[in-house]
Short mmCIF file of C-alpha atoms in Angstrom, two decimals:
data_model
loop_
_atom_site.label_atom_id
_atom_site.label_comp_id
_atom_site.label_asym_id
_atom_site.label_seq_id
_atom_site.Cartn_x
_atom_site.Cartn_y
_atom_site.Cartn_z
CA MET A 40 -17.69 -31.84 -7.91
CA ALA A 41 -14.39 -31.06 -6.22
CA SER A 42 -14.57 -28.79 -3.20
CA ALA A 43 -12.63 -25.53 -3.01
CA VAL A 44 -10.24 -27.15 -0.53
CA ASP A 45 -9.64 -30.11 -2.87
CA SER A 46 -9.00 -27.78 -5.81
CA HIS A 47 -6.60 -25.78 -3.66
CA SER A 48 -4.71 -28.91 -2.61
CA ALA A 49 -4.36 -30.04 -6.22
CA ALA A 50 -3.02 -26.63 -7.26
CA ILE A 51 -0.56 -26.60 -4.35
CA ALA A 52 0.74 -30.06 -5.22
CA SER A 53 1.55 -28.85 -8.72
CA ILE A 54 3.26 -25.67 -7.48
CA ALA A 55 5.26 -27.62 -4.89
CA ALA A 56 6.50 -29.98 -7.60
CA VAL A 57 7.78 -27.05 -9.68
CA ILE A 58 9.58 -25.59 -6.67
CA ARG A 59 11.07 -28.97 -5.82
CA GLY A 60 12.40 -29.21 -9.35
CA PHE A 61 14.10 -25.82 -9.06
CA HIS A 62 15.55 -26.86 -5.70
CA ASP A 63 16.91 -30.17 -7.01
CA SER A 64 18.53 -28.48 -10.02
CA LYS A 65 19.82 -25.63 -7.80
CA THR A 66 18.08 -23.09 -10.04
CA PRO A 67 17.27 -19.71 -8.44
CA PHE A 68 13.64 -18.75 -9.04
CA ARG A 69 11.11 -15.96 -8.59
CA ILE A 70 7.39 -15.92 -7.82
CA TYR A 71 4.81 -14.65 -10.31
CA HIS A 72 1.54 -13.38 -8.84
CA GLY A 73 -0.08 -11.96 -11.96
CA SER A 74 -0.08 -8.34 -10.76
CA THR A 75 1.84 -6.01 -8.50
CA SER A 76 1.43 -2.82 -6.49
CA SER A 77 5.16 -2.19 -6.55
CA THR A 78 6.51 0.66 -8.67
CA ARG A 79 9.71 -1.23 -9.52
CA GLN A 80 9.88 -2.59 -13.05
CA ARG A 81 10.38 -6.34 -13.07
CA HIS A 82 10.01 -8.57 -16.12
CA ASN A 83 10.49 -12.17 -15.02
CA SER A 84 11.20 -15.02 -17.40
CA SER A 85 8.85 -18.00 -17.51
CA SER A 86 11.90 -20.30 -17.39
CA ASN A 87 12.77 -19.36 -13.76
CA THR A 88 9.38 -18.41 -12.36
CA VAL A 89 6.82 -20.19 -10.20
CA ASP A 90 3.37 -19.12 -11.41
CA ILE A 91 0.86 -18.84 -8.55
CA SER A 92 -1.48 -16.40 -10.32
CA GLY A 93 -4.29 -18.99 -10.20
CA LEU A 94 -4.42 -18.91 -6.41
CA ASN A 95 -7.17 -16.30 -6.29
CA HIS A 96 -10.08 -17.93 -4.46
CA VAL A 97 -11.84 -17.36 -1.15
CA LEU A 98 -12.13 -20.85 0.33
CA SER A 99 -14.37 -20.31 3.35
CA VAL A 100 -15.72 -17.88 5.95
CA ASP A 101 -16.02 -18.98 9.59
CA GLN A 102 -18.72 -16.74 11.04
CA SER A 103 -18.33 -17.98 14.62
CA ARG A 104 -14.55 -17.40 14.69
CA LYS A 105 -14.80 -14.34 12.43
CA THR A 106 -12.11 -15.51 10.04
CA VAL A 107 -11.79 -16.02 6.31
CA LEU A 108 -9.53 -18.50 4.52
CA VAL A 109 -8.14 -17.04 1.29
CA GLU A 110 -5.55 -17.77 -1.34
CA PRO A 111 -2.86 -15.10 -1.73
CA ASN A 112 -4.03 -13.52 -4.99
CA VAL A 113 -7.52 -12.61 -3.78
CA PRO A 114 -7.78 -8.81 -4.30
CA MET A 115 -9.23 -6.51 -1.68
CA ASP A 116 -12.43 -5.71 -3.57
CA ALA A 117 -13.27 -9.40 -4.03
CA LEU A 118 -12.39 -10.15 -0.41
CA ALA A 119 -14.53 -7.30 0.94
CA LYS A 120 -17.49 -8.23 -1.28
CA HIS A 121 -17.30 -11.86 -0.19
CA THR A 122 -17.12 -11.15 3.55
CA LEU A 123 -19.75 -8.41 3.44
CA ALA A 124 -22.24 -11.08 2.38
CA TYR A 125 -21.76 -12.35 5.97
CA ASN A 126 -21.89 -8.81 7.47
CA LEU A 127 -18.14 -9.00 8.11
CA ILE A 128 -15.01 -7.25 6.81
CA PRO A 129 -11.27 -7.72 7.47
CA LEU A 130 -9.88 -5.59 10.29
CA VAL A 131 -7.59 -3.85 7.77
CA VAL A 132 -8.56 -3.36 4.11
CA MET A 133 -6.04 -1.72 1.79
CA GLU A 134 -7.40 1.23 -0.15
CA PHE A 135 -6.64 -0.02 -3.69
CA ARG A 136 -9.02 -2.62 -5.06
CA GLY A 137 -6.32 -4.72 -6.72
CA ILE A 138 -3.98 -5.11 -3.73
CA THR A 139 -4.03 -8.78 -2.80
CA ALA A 140 -4.18 -10.56 0.55
CA GLY A 141 -0.78 -12.12 -0.06
CA GLY A 142 0.67 -8.80 -1.15
CA GLY A 143 -0.67 -7.14 1.98
CA PHE A 144 0.90 -9.81 4.18
CA SER A 145 4.25 -9.93 2.41
CA GLY A 146 4.57 -6.27 1.44
CA THR A 147 3.98 -4.02 4.48
CA SER A 148 0.46 -2.66 3.99
CA GLY A 149 -1.51 -0.40 6.28
CA GLU A 150 -4.65 1.68 6.03
CA SER A 151 -6.87 3.97 8.06
CA SER A 152 -7.76 1.26 10.60
CA SER A 153 -4.06 0.50 11.18
CA PHE A 154 -3.86 2.98 14.06
CA LYS A 155 -6.05 0.45 15.85
CA TYR A 156 -4.98 -2.94 14.45
CA GLY A 157 -1.52 -2.40 12.97
CA PHE A 158 -0.31 -3.52 9.56
CA PHE A 159 -2.22 -6.07 7.49
CA ASP A 160 0.13 -8.87 8.58
CA ARG A 161 -1.11 -8.29 12.17
CA ILE A 162 -4.61 -9.47 11.27
CA VAL A 163 -3.36 -12.72 9.70
CA ASN A 164 -3.69 -15.67 12.09
CA SER A 165 -1.78 -18.26 10.07
CA ILE A 166 -0.35 -19.04 6.67
CA GLU A 167 0.33 -22.04 4.50
CA ILE A 168 3.72 -21.70 2.82
CA ILE A 169 5.78 -23.81 0.43
CA LEU A 170 9.42 -23.77 1.42
CA GLY A 171 12.28 -23.48 -1.05
CA ASN A 172 12.67 -27.27 -1.18
CA GLY A 173 9.01 -27.83 -2.09
CA GLU A 174 7.83 -28.78 1.41
CA ARG A 175 4.32 -27.54 2.31
CA VAL A 176 4.01 -26.35 5.93
CA SER A 177 1.84 -24.15 8.14
CA ALA A 178 3.03 -21.25 10.28
CA SER A 179 1.35 -19.00 12.84
CA ARG A 180 2.05 -17.05 16.01
CA THR A 181 2.36 -20.36 17.89
CA GLU A 182 3.51 -22.82 15.20
CA ARG A 183 6.82 -22.04 13.48
CA SER A 184 6.39 -18.49 14.71
CA ASP A 185 9.84 -17.48 13.49
CA LEU A 186 8.85 -18.49 9.94
CA PHE A 187 5.48 -16.76 10.26
CA TRP A 188 6.94 -13.41 11.34
CA SER A 189 9.90 -13.58 8.98
CA ALA A 190 7.53 -14.20 6.05
CA ALA A 191 5.52 -11.11 7.00
CA SER A 192 6.80 -8.05 5.13
CA SER A 193 9.61 -10.07 3.50
CA PHE A 194 8.28 -9.68 -0.06
CA GLY A 195 8.13 -13.39 -0.78
CA THR A 196 11.77 -14.05 0.04
CA MET A 197 11.10 -16.70 2.73
CA GLY A 198 8.95 -19.01 0.64
CA VAL A 199 5.74 -19.12 -1.39
CA VAL A 200 2.68 -18.20 0.70
CA THR A 201 -0.31 -20.14 -0.65
CA LEU A 202 -3.06 -19.63 1.95
CA LEU A 203 -3.92 -17.13 4.71
CA GLU A 204 -6.41 -17.07 7.56
CA ILE A 205 -7.49 -13.45 8.14
CA GLN A 206 -9.35 -11.89 11.06
CA LEU A 207 -12.74 -10.27 10.42
CA ARG A 208 -15.05 -7.96 12.34
CA ASP A 209 -18.81 -7.45 12.45
CA VAL A 210 -20.27 -4.52 10.52
CA GLY A 211 -23.93 -5.51 10.50
CA PRO A 212 -26.35 -5.20 7.58
CA ASN A 213 -26.23 -2.12 5.37
CA PRO A 214 -23.06 -0.71 6.93
CA HIS A 215 -22.08 2.90 6.27
CA LEU A 216 -19.25 4.98 7.59
CA GLU A 217 -19.89 8.15 9.54
CA LEU A 218 -16.87 10.21 8.51
CA GLU A 219 -15.93 13.46 10.23
CA TYR A 220 -13.69 16.02 8.52
CA LEU A 221 -11.62 17.97 11.06
CA PHE A 222 -9.60 21.03 10.04
CA ALA A 223 -6.09 21.59 11.38
CA HIS A 224 -4.13 24.77 10.64
CA ASN A 225 -0.67 23.18 10.97
CA MET A 226 1.06 19.86 11.64
CA GLU A 227 1.16 20.39 15.39
CA ALA A 228 -2.62 20.80 15.47
CA ALA A 229 -3.08 17.81 13.13
CA LEU A 230 -1.01 15.59 15.44
CA ALA A 231 -3.01 16.74 18.45
CA THR A 232 -6.25 15.88 16.62
CA MET A 233 -4.90 12.46 15.71
CA ARG A 234 -3.77 11.75 19.28
CA HIS A 235 -7.23 12.65 20.54
CA ALA A 236 -8.87 10.39 17.95
CA ILE A 237 -6.52 7.49 18.78
CA SER A 238 -7.45 7.72 22.46
CA ASP A 239 -11.18 7.83 21.62
CA PRO A 240 -12.57 4.25 21.84
CA GLY A 241 -15.25 5.22 19.30
CA SER A 242 -12.68 5.88 16.56
CA GLU A 243 -12.41 3.07 14.01
CA PHE A 244 -10.75 4.73 10.99
CA LEU A 245 -8.28 7.60 10.92
CA ASP A 246 -6.14 9.31 8.28
CA GLY A 247 -5.44 12.79 6.94
CA ILE A 248 -4.53 14.85 3.89
CA VAL A 249 -2.06 17.75 3.90
CA PHE A 250 -3.09 20.29 1.25
CA ASN A 251 -0.37 22.73 2.36
CA LYS A 252 1.49 23.50 5.58
CA ASN A 253 -1.48 25.44 6.94
CA GLU A 254 -4.39 23.38 5.63
CA ILE A 255 -4.73 19.79 6.83
CA VAL A 256 -7.87 17.70 7.06
CA ILE A 257 -8.11 14.79 9.49
CA CYS A 258 -10.71 12.16 8.56
CA LYS A 259 -12.10 10.23 11.53
CA GLY A 260 -14.69 7.52 11.00
CA ARG A 261 -16.81 4.86 12.61
CA ILE A 262 -19.23 2.30 11.23
CA LYS A 263 -22.93 3.05 11.48
CA GLN A 264 -26.08 1.39 10.24
CA HIS A 265 -27.71 3.66 7.69
CA PRO A 266 -31.34 2.77 6.83
CA VAL A 267 -32.62 3.79 3.41
CA LEU A 268 -35.11 6.22 4.92
CA ASN A 269 -32.49 7.97 7.06
CA THR A 270 -32.67 11.72 6.57
CA GLU A 271 -28.89 12.05 6.20
CA PRO A 272 -27.75 12.08 2.53
CA VAL A 273 -25.43 9.32 1.35
CA GLN A 274 -22.07 10.33 -0.13
CA ARG A 275 -20.66 8.07 -2.89
CA PHE A 276 -17.15 7.78 -4.36
CA ALA A 277 -17.22 4.68 -6.59
CA ARG A 278 -19.29 5.83 -9.59
CA PRO A 279 -17.91 7.74 -12.61
CA GLU A 280 -20.06 10.76 -11.76
CA ASP A 281 -18.79 10.86 -8.15
CA GLU A 282 -16.04 13.27 -7.20
CA TRP A 283 -12.62 11.88 -6.32
CA PHE A 284 -12.32 11.55 -2.57
CA TYR A 285 -9.43 13.94 -1.99
CA ILE A 286 -11.21 16.73 -3.92
CA HIS A 287 -14.38 16.19 -1.90
CA ALA A 288 -12.34 16.09 1.35
CA GLN A 289 -10.78 19.46 0.50
CA LYS A 290 -14.25 20.97 0.03
CA ARG A 291 -15.35 19.49 3.35
CA MET A 292 -12.22 20.89 5.01
CA ASP A 293 -12.99 24.36 3.64
CA GLU A 294 -16.53 24.12 5.02
CA ALA A 295 -15.22 23.08 8.45
CA LYS A 296 -12.65 25.89 8.39
CA LEU A 297 -15.20 28.59 7.57
CA SER A 298 -18.00 27.41 9.82
CA ARG A 299 -15.73 26.18 12.64
CA THR A 300 -17.92 23.09 12.87
CA ILE A 301 -17.35 19.45 12.00
CA SER A 302 -18.45 18.36 8.53
CA VAL A 303 -19.85 14.82 8.35
CA ASP A 304 -20.55 12.34 5.53
CA TYR A 305 -22.38 9.01 5.54
CA ILE A 306 -20.63 6.71 3.08
CA PRO A 307 -21.44 3.12 1.98
CA ILE A 308 -18.71 0.94 3.44
CA GLU A 309 -17.30 -0.27 0.10
CA ASP A 310 -17.16 3.30 -1.22
CA TYR A 311 -15.19 4.29 1.86
CA LEU A 312 -12.79 1.32 1.82
CA PHE A 313 -11.79 2.03 -1.80
CA ARG A 314 -12.27 5.80 -1.75
CA TYR A 315 -8.74 6.40 -3.03
CA ASP A 316 -8.81 3.83 -5.84
CA ARG A 317 -10.21 6.21 -8.46
CA GLY A 318 -7.30 8.47 -9.26
CA ALA A 319 -4.83 6.58 -7.03
CA PHE A 320 -5.28 9.12 -4.22
CA TRP A 321 -4.32 12.18 -6.34
CA GLY A 322 -1.69 10.53 -8.50
CA GLY A 323 -4.13 10.51 -11.39
CA LYS A 324 -4.16 14.30 -11.61
CA TYR A 325 -0.51 14.17 -12.72
CA SER A 326 -1.49 12.01 -15.68
CA PHE A 327 -3.88 14.76 -16.83
CA GLU A 328 -1.03 17.25 -16.65
CA TYR A 329 1.32 14.87 -18.47
CA PHE A 330 -1.11 14.41 -21.38
CA PHE A 331 -2.04 18.13 -21.54
CA VAL A 332 -5.67 17.29 -20.62
CA PRO A 333 -7.69 19.79 -18.52
CA PHE A 334 -8.32 18.46 -15.02
CA THR A 335 -12.06 19.01 -14.65
CA ARG A 336 -14.97 17.03 -13.33
CA TRP A 337 -16.15 16.41 -16.90
CA THR A 338 -12.78 15.05 -18.09
CA ARG A 339 -12.50 12.89 -14.96
CA TRP A 340 -15.92 11.41 -15.76
CA LEU A 341 -15.00 10.91 -19.42
CA LEU A 342 -11.73 9.10 -18.58
CA ASP A 343 -13.02 7.24 -15.53
CA ASN A 344 -12.31 3.79 -17.00
CA CYS A 345 -8.61 4.72 -17.15
CA MET A 346 -8.44 6.10 -13.63
CA GLY A 347 -8.68 2.93 -11.54
CA THR A 348 -5.45 1.76 -9.98
CA ARG A 349 -5.38 -1.55 -11.86
CA VAL A 350 -5.14 0.29 -15.19
CA MET A 351 -2.85 2.99 -13.80
CA TYR A 352 -0.32 0.49 -12.41
CA HIS A 353 -0.29 -1.36 -15.73
CA ALA A 354 0.37 1.87 -17.63
CA LEU A 355 3.03 2.93 -15.12
CA HIS A 356 4.99 -0.27 -15.63
CA GLU A 357 4.71 -0.33 -19.41
CA SER A 358 5.64 3.34 -19.85
CA GLY A 359 8.58 3.42 -17.46
CA LEU A 360 7.31 6.72 -16.05
CA SER A 361 7.94 5.45 -12.52
CA ASN A 362 11.46 6.74 -13.22
CA GLN A 363 10.12 10.30 -13.37
CA TYR A 364 7.55 10.35 -10.55
CA ILE A 365 8.32 10.03 -6.87
CA VAL A 366 6.04 7.39 -5.34
CA GLN A 367 7.14 6.74 -1.77
CA ASP A 368 5.55 5.86 1.56
CA VAL A 369 7.56 6.40 4.71
CA GLY A 370 6.83 6.34 8.41
CA VAL A 371 8.40 8.68 10.97
CA PRO A 372 7.83 8.91 14.73
CA PHE A 373 5.05 11.32 15.71
CA GLU A 374 7.59 13.53 17.47
CA LYS A 375 9.49 14.00 14.20
CA ALA A 376 6.47 14.54 11.93
CA GLU A 377 6.53 18.34 12.02
CA GLU A 378 10.25 18.43 11.21
CA PHE A 379 9.73 15.99 8.35
CA GLY A 380 6.76 17.94 6.99
CA ASN A 381 8.85 21.11 6.91
CA TRP A 382 11.64 19.22 5.12
CA LEU A 383 9.23 17.94 2.46
CA ASP A 384 7.86 21.45 1.95
CA ASP A 385 11.21 22.60 0.54
CA ASP A 386 11.22 22.43 -3.28
CA LYS A 387 14.75 21.01 -3.14
CA ASN A 388 13.46 17.96 -1.28
CA PHE A 389 9.94 17.50 -2.71
CA GLY A 390 7.71 20.59 -2.56
CA HIS A 391 4.45 19.03 -3.82
CA TYR A 392 1.02 18.64 -2.22
CA PRO A 393 -1.20 16.90 -1.23
CA LEU A 394 0.51 14.49 1.19
CA TRP A 395 -1.20 11.57 2.89
CA LEU A 396 -1.04 11.02 6.66
CA CYS A 397 -1.88 7.69 8.27
CA PRO A 398 -0.99 6.72 11.86
CA LEU A 399 0.31 3.15 12.15
CA ARG A 400 0.40 1.14 15.36
CA MET A 401 3.58 -0.87 15.71
CA ASN A 402 4.10 -3.94 17.87
CA ALA A 403 6.92 -5.80 19.57
CA SER A 404 10.14 -5.66 17.58
CA ASN A 405 10.52 -9.44 17.62
CA GLU A 406 7.38 -9.83 15.53
CA GLY A 407 7.50 -9.07 11.85
CA GLY A 408 9.63 -9.60 8.79
CA GLY A 409 11.39 -7.20 6.46
CA LEU A 410 9.92 -4.16 8.25
CA LEU A 411 10.10 -4.96 11.94
CA THR A 412 13.42 -6.79 12.14
CA ALA A 413 15.08 -3.41 11.80
CA THR A 414 18.14 -2.93 13.99
CA HIS A 415 17.09 0.43 15.47
CA PRO A 416 13.95 0.68 17.63
CA ILE A 417 11.04 3.05 17.15
CA ALA A 418 10.46 5.62 19.87
CA ASN A 419 7.28 5.41 21.91
CA THR A 420 4.59 7.93 21.05
CA VAL A 421 2.74 9.43 24.01
CA ILE A 422 -0.94 9.51 23.06
CA ASN A 423 -2.17 10.39 26.53
CA ASP A 424 -1.22 9.52 30.10
CA ASP A 425 -2.54 5.98 29.68
CA ILE A 426 -1.44 5.22 26.11
CA LYS A 427 2.26 5.02 25.28
CA GLN A 428 2.70 2.92 22.17
CA GLU A 429 5.08 2.52 19.29
CA PHE A 430 3.49 4.56 16.48
CA LEU A 431 4.70 5.82 13.16
CA LEU A 432 3.00 8.47 11.10
CA ASN A 433 2.93 7.38 7.47
CA PHE A 434 3.57 10.08 4.87
CA GLY A 435 2.36 9.26 1.37
CA ILE A 436 4.75 11.20 -0.89
CA TRP A 437 3.56 11.06 -4.48
CA GLY A 438 4.32 13.57 -7.20
CA PRO A 439 6.56 14.64 -10.09
CA GLY A 440 10.28 14.20 -9.76
CA PRO A 441 13.22 15.42 -11.86
CA THR A 442 13.27 14.07 -15.41
CA ASP A 443 17.07 13.99 -15.25
CA ARG A 444 17.98 10.49 -14.12
CA PRO A 445 20.88 11.37 -11.73
CA GLN A 446 18.77 14.10 -10.11
CA PHE A 447 15.85 11.69 -9.74
CA ILE A 448 18.06 9.16 -7.98
CA ASP A 449 19.56 11.87 -5.80
CA ILE A 450 16.21 13.16 -4.52
CA ASN A 451 15.11 9.61 -3.65
CA ARG A 452 18.42 9.02 -1.88
CA LYS A 453 17.99 12.24 0.11
CA LEU A 454 14.54 11.09 1.19
CA GLU A 455 15.90 7.72 2.35
CA HIS A 456 18.65 9.37 4.38
CA LYS A 457 16.28 11.88 5.97
CA VAL A 458 13.84 9.18 7.05
CA ASP A 459 16.68 7.11 8.52
CA SER A 460 18.04 10.13 10.40
CA LEU A 461 14.62 10.61 12.03
CA GLY A 462 14.43 7.00 13.18
CA GLY A 463 11.71 6.17 10.66
CA ARG A 464 11.03 3.43 8.12
CA LYS A 465 10.66 3.42 4.36
CA TRP A 466 8.19 0.98 2.80
CA LEU A 467 9.98 -1.19 0.31
CA TYR A 468 7.32 -1.55 -2.40
CA ALA A 469 8.72 1.66 -3.92
CA HIS A 470 12.00 2.60 -5.58
CA THR A 471 14.77 1.71 -3.14
CA TYR A 472 18.27 3.08 -3.69
CA TYR A 473 20.11 2.02 -0.54
CA THR A 474 23.51 0.48 -1.08
CA GLU A 475 23.72 -3.06 0.24
CA ASP A 476 25.78 -1.94 3.23
CA GLU A 477 23.27 0.82 4.05
CA PHE A 478 20.36 -1.57 3.75
CA TRP A 479 21.79 -4.09 6.18
CA THR A 480 22.57 -1.44 8.78
CA ILE A 481 18.79 -0.88 8.94
CA TYR A 482 17.62 -4.51 8.83
CA ASP A 483 18.89 -7.49 10.83
CA ARG A 484 20.84 -9.45 8.23
CA LYS A 485 22.21 -12.04 10.64
CA ARG A 486 18.78 -13.15 11.80
CA TYR A 487 17.31 -12.90 8.30
CA ASP A 488 20.06 -15.03 6.72
CA PHE A 489 19.80 -17.60 9.52
CA LEU A 490 16.08 -18.05 8.91
CA ARG A 491 16.58 -18.21 5.13
CA GLU A 492 19.00 -21.10 5.61
CA LYS A 493 16.76 -22.80 8.18
CA TYR A 494 13.72 -22.73 5.89
CA GLN A 495 15.46 -23.53 2.58
CA ALA A 496 14.77 -20.09 1.07
CA THR A 497 18.16 -19.36 -0.50
CA SER A 498 16.92 -20.23 -4.01
CA LEU A 499 14.70 -17.15 -3.81
CA PRO A 500 16.15 -13.65 -4.20
CA SER A 501 17.08 -12.02 -0.91
CA LEU A 502 15.13 -9.07 0.43
CA TYR A 503 17.77 -6.63 -0.78
CA GLU A 504 17.95 -8.27 -4.22
CA LYS A 505 14.16 -8.11 -4.43
CA VAL A 506 13.66 -4.46 -3.54
CA ARG A 507 16.78 -2.65 -4.74
CA MET A 508 16.80 -0.40 -7.77
CA GLN A 509 19.86 -0.65 -9.96
CA ILE A 510 21.22 2.70 -11.02
CA ASP A 511 20.83 1.71 -14.67
CA ASP A 512 17.21 0.57 -14.22
CA ILE A 513 15.54 2.68 -16.91
CA SER A 514 12.50 2.01 -19.01
CA PRO A 515 12.79 0.06 -22.29
CA CYS A 516 12.25 2.23 -25.32
CA TRP A 517 12.50 2.32 -29.08
CA SER A 518 14.99 5.19 -28.94
CA GLN A 519 15.90 7.11 -25.83
CA TRP A 520 15.42 10.58 -27.26
CA LEU A 521 11.92 9.79 -28.55
CA TRP A 522 10.93 8.16 -25.27
CA SER A 523 11.92 11.25 -23.33
CA ILE A 524 9.62 13.51 -25.37
CA ARG A 525 6.31 14.01 -23.60
CA PRO A 526 3.89 12.27 -23.99
CA PHE A 527 5.26 9.35 -26.08
CA ALA A 528 6.07 7.08 -23.13
CA GLY A 529 2.65 7.80 -21.62
CA TRP A 530 0.87 7.00 -24.87
CA TYR A 531 2.66 3.68 -25.09
CA GLY A 532 1.85 2.82 -21.46
CA ALA A 533 -1.81 3.78 -21.87
CA TRP A 534 -2.13 1.76 -25.07
CA LYS A 535 -0.61 -1.33 -23.42
CA ALA A 536 -2.79 -0.93 -20.34
CA LEU A 537 -6.01 -0.59 -22.34
CA ALA A 538 -5.01 -3.55 -24.52
CA GLY A 539 -4.77 -5.64 -21.36
CA GLY A 540 -2.73 -8.81 -21.10
CA ASP A 541 0.31 -9.68 -19.04
CA TYR A 542 2.85 -7.05 -18.05
CA MET A 543 4.97 -8.82 -15.44
CA ILE A 544 6.36 -11.86 -17.21
CA ARG A 545 8.08 -12.54 -20.52
CA LYS A 546 7.32 -15.83 -22.20
#
């Protein structure tokens, strides 16, 4: 029987041959992964696409080195389940079950442990990558480091990543998270609470939810062993009967506000890691509104099979409703967070709640790809007298936008300009409306183009080509007037999602 490594090598040889053929015929091509966490609509053709969707295996776990070797399409839930069998988890685990290891490396992903470890690409030791001419090479911090860091956060525009070695950490048997819910009455107080948590060596996970300008909950966690006979009750979030995390967090915040004490939960580690998957944070509540369905605990239980992010992303792409809902993640310096929060509060700019807060540790500007090769530096954040680091505070901005197409584009453009004016960053998985000139004033085009030439990547779309939204990018429909009538587009998207099948490639 062939080993996992042998099977991987055989698959890579086949993929490399396809890429070599495109290179020899000078045919531009794209990469097909089988799924996406991007909100941009892309329907590739099988005639110009390299299919790597079969690269979805965990090859090995090295317990002594605390590393795992994975193919790029291994999703977070499968990765966590596999490593937990060894009492280990990755240092950063994205909150949606279907986000893949390759997507996390190539697409700028962070989570509640990123205040400590940085983005997901920071916990990757090395990659195997097929260059645009079909050559199979390795890259790491010490071997072809320029290729390694340019591939990180470059959305697959430097080559085809086919293998990653990821750092793990011990969690012990039966790991649970001790999660504290801390109330803050405004953004200034929330930032102070976060700074204190960052400087606390016992903090391992940290994020927050803004319910309105004067009600913010900061969630601070650490891993604990939780024996079955422990007197503390266990809080779950993964089962249909469990409450969505953000609703539960709001109740905990209210308790902390009234009692002026710290509310605490003990949560099984997998339930915590994917606590936002059911309902896509709170994005799922907007689907209830769209379909005129009451948003109650009973209806959430009844429709639970439709509320995981895998189904919701499928429906979003098929329906084209991403052109009516603002789904953006941006990072701004801590010192600008209060100003940005006030700007978002204005109905003319956004005006919806909740918002997600997640502090992100940045590193040296010469390390990183599409994100960190930006031409303007990030200001240092003073955590305390001993900690002065580059930090951004991520704002998750998700909610209804204008149904009028020009207005929808305009509000996204305003958001981009505001973030840039504050010295922040916008994550490029989402709708991106920069002009090409604007885009390359933010990112280092000279260095990026040099590396693309050096590593034979010019047959792949450039970073700007990959992430930009064209002004006429609107959803396909039988007739435009019918598609605009609520809830026809949503019905179509839901039907396609529940039917399953492929939604990213056209045969």
